[in-house]
Short mmCIF file of C-alpha atoms in Angstrom, two decimals:
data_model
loop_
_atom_site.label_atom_id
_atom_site.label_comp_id
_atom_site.label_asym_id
_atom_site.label_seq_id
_atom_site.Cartn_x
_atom_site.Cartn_y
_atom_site.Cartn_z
CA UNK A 1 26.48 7.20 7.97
CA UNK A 2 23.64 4.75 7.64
CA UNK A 3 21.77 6.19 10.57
CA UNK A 4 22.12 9.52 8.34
CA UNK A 5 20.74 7.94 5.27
CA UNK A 6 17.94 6.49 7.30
CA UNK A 7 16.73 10.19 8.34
CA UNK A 8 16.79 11.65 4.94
CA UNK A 9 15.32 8.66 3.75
CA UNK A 10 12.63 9.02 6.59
CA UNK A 11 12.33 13.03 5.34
CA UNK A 12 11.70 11.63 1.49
CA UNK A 13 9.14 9.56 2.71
CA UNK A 14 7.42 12.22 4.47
CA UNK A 15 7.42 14.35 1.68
CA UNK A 16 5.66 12.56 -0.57
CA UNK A 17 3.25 11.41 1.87
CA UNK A 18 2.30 15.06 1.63
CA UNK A 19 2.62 15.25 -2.19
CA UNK A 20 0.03 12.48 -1.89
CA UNK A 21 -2.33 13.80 0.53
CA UNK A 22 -2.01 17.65 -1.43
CA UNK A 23 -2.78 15.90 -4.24
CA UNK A 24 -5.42 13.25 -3.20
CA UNK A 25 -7.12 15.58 -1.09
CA UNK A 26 -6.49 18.80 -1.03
CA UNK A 27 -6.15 19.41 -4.80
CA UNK A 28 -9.07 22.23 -5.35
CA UNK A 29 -8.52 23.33 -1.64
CA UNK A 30 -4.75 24.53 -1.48
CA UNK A 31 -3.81 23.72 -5.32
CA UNK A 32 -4.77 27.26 -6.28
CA UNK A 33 -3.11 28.78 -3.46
CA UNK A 34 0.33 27.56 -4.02
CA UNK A 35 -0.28 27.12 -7.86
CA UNK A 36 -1.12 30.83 -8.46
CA UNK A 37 0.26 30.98 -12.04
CA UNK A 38 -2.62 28.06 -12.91
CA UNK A 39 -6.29 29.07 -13.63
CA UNK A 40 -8.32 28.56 -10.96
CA UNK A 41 -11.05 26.49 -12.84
CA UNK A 42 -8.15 24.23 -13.70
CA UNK A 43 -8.30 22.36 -10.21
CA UNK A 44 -11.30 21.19 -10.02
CA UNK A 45 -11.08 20.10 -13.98
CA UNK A 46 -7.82 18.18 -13.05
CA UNK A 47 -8.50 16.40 -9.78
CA UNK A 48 -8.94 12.91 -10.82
CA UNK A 49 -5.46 13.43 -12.61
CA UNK A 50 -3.53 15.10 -9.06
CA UNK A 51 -5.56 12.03 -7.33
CA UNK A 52 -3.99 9.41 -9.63
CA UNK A 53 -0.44 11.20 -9.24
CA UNK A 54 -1.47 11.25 -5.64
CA UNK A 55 -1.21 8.12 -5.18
CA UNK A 56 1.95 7.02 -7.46
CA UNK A 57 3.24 9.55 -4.52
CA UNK A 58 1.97 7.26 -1.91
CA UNK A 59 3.61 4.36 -3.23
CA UNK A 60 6.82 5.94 -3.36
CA UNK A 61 6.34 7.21 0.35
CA UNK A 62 5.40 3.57 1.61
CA UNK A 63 8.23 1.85 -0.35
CA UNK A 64 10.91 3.88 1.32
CA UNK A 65 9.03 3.41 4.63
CA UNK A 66 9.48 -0.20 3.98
CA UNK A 67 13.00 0.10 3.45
CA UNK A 68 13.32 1.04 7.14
CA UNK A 69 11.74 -1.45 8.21
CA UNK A 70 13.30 -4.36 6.61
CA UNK A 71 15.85 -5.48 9.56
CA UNK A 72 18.46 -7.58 6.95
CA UNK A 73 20.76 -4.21 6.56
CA UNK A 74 21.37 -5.65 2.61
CA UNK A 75 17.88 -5.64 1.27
CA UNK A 76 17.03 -2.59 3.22
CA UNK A 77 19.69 -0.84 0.97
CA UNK A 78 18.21 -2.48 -1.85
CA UNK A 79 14.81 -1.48 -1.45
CA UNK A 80 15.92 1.66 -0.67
CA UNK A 81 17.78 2.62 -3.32
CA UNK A 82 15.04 1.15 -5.62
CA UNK A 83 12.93 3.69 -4.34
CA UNK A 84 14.92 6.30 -4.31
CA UNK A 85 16.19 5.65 -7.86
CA UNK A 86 12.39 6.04 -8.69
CA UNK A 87 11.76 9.65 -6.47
CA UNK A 88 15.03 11.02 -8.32
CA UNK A 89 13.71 9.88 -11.84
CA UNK A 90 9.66 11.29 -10.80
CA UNK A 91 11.88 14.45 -9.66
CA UNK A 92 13.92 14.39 -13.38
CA UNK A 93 10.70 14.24 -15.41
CA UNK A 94 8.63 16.53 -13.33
CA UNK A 95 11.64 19.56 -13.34
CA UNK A 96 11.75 18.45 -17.66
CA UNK A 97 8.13 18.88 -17.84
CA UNK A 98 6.74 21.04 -14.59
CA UNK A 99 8.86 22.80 -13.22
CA UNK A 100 12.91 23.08 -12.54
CA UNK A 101 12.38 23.60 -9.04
CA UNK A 102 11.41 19.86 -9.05
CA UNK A 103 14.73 18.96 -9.47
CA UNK A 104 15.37 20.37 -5.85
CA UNK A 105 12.63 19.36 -4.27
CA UNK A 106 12.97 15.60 -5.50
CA UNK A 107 15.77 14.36 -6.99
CA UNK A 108 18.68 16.27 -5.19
CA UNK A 109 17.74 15.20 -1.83
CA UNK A 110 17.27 11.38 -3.03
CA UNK A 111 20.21 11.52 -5.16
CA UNK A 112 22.23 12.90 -1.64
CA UNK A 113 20.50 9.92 0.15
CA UNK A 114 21.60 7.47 -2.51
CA UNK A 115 25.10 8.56 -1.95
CA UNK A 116 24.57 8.71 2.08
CA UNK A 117 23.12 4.92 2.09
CA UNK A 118 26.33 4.04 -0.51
CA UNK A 119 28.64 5.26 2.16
CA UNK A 120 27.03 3.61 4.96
CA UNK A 121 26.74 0.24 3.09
CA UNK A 122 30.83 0.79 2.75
CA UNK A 123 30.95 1.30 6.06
CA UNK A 124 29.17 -1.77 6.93
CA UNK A 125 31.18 -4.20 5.03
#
């Protein structure tokens, strides 16, 4: 089970290290592409806002890295779940205020890694 949490983990982290580089860097590039609904001059007007939430991204992304790489298998949960507590709330707010489909993107799969590093803790002990 742990190895299991450790992939989706891995998969959350990956994400949002390409939330942050969308966001950092390829805002006015690909931002009106997938954000079609959005006027187009609203990029470029925004990009020091997507750079900031960029990199609130990137922290997330490094902090669950981290929590692989910790080798005590206690604070590894810990730090995990820290992390993942804060993806699921980012995910909670953004579907409240963006869009629902946040909720899907963010917070299910960290809430289902939550659970997954839970069950491998139990297994552990």
């Amino acid at each position: 089970m742990r190895k299991i949490s450790m992939v989706f983990i891995a998969a959350i982290a990956a994400l949002h290290f390409y939330i942050a580089w969308f966001e950092i860097f390829a805002w006015t590039t690909r931002g009106p592409k997938i954000f079609t609904t959005f006027p187009e001059e609203l990029f470029e007007q925004t990009i020091v806002l997507a750079g900031n939430q960029g990199i609130y991204n990137a922290f997330l992304a490094v902090g669950l890295v981290w929590s692989l790489l910790i080798k005590d298998r206690y604070w590894s949960a810990n730090v995990a779940t820290c992390f993942l507590l804060f993806v699921a709330a980012a995910g909670l707010f953004g579907a409240a205020t963006a869009s629902p489909s946040i909720l899907f993107v963010q917070t299910v799969p960290a809430t289902i890694a939550l659970v997954l590093s839970y069950l491998g803790r139990k297994s552990d002990s």
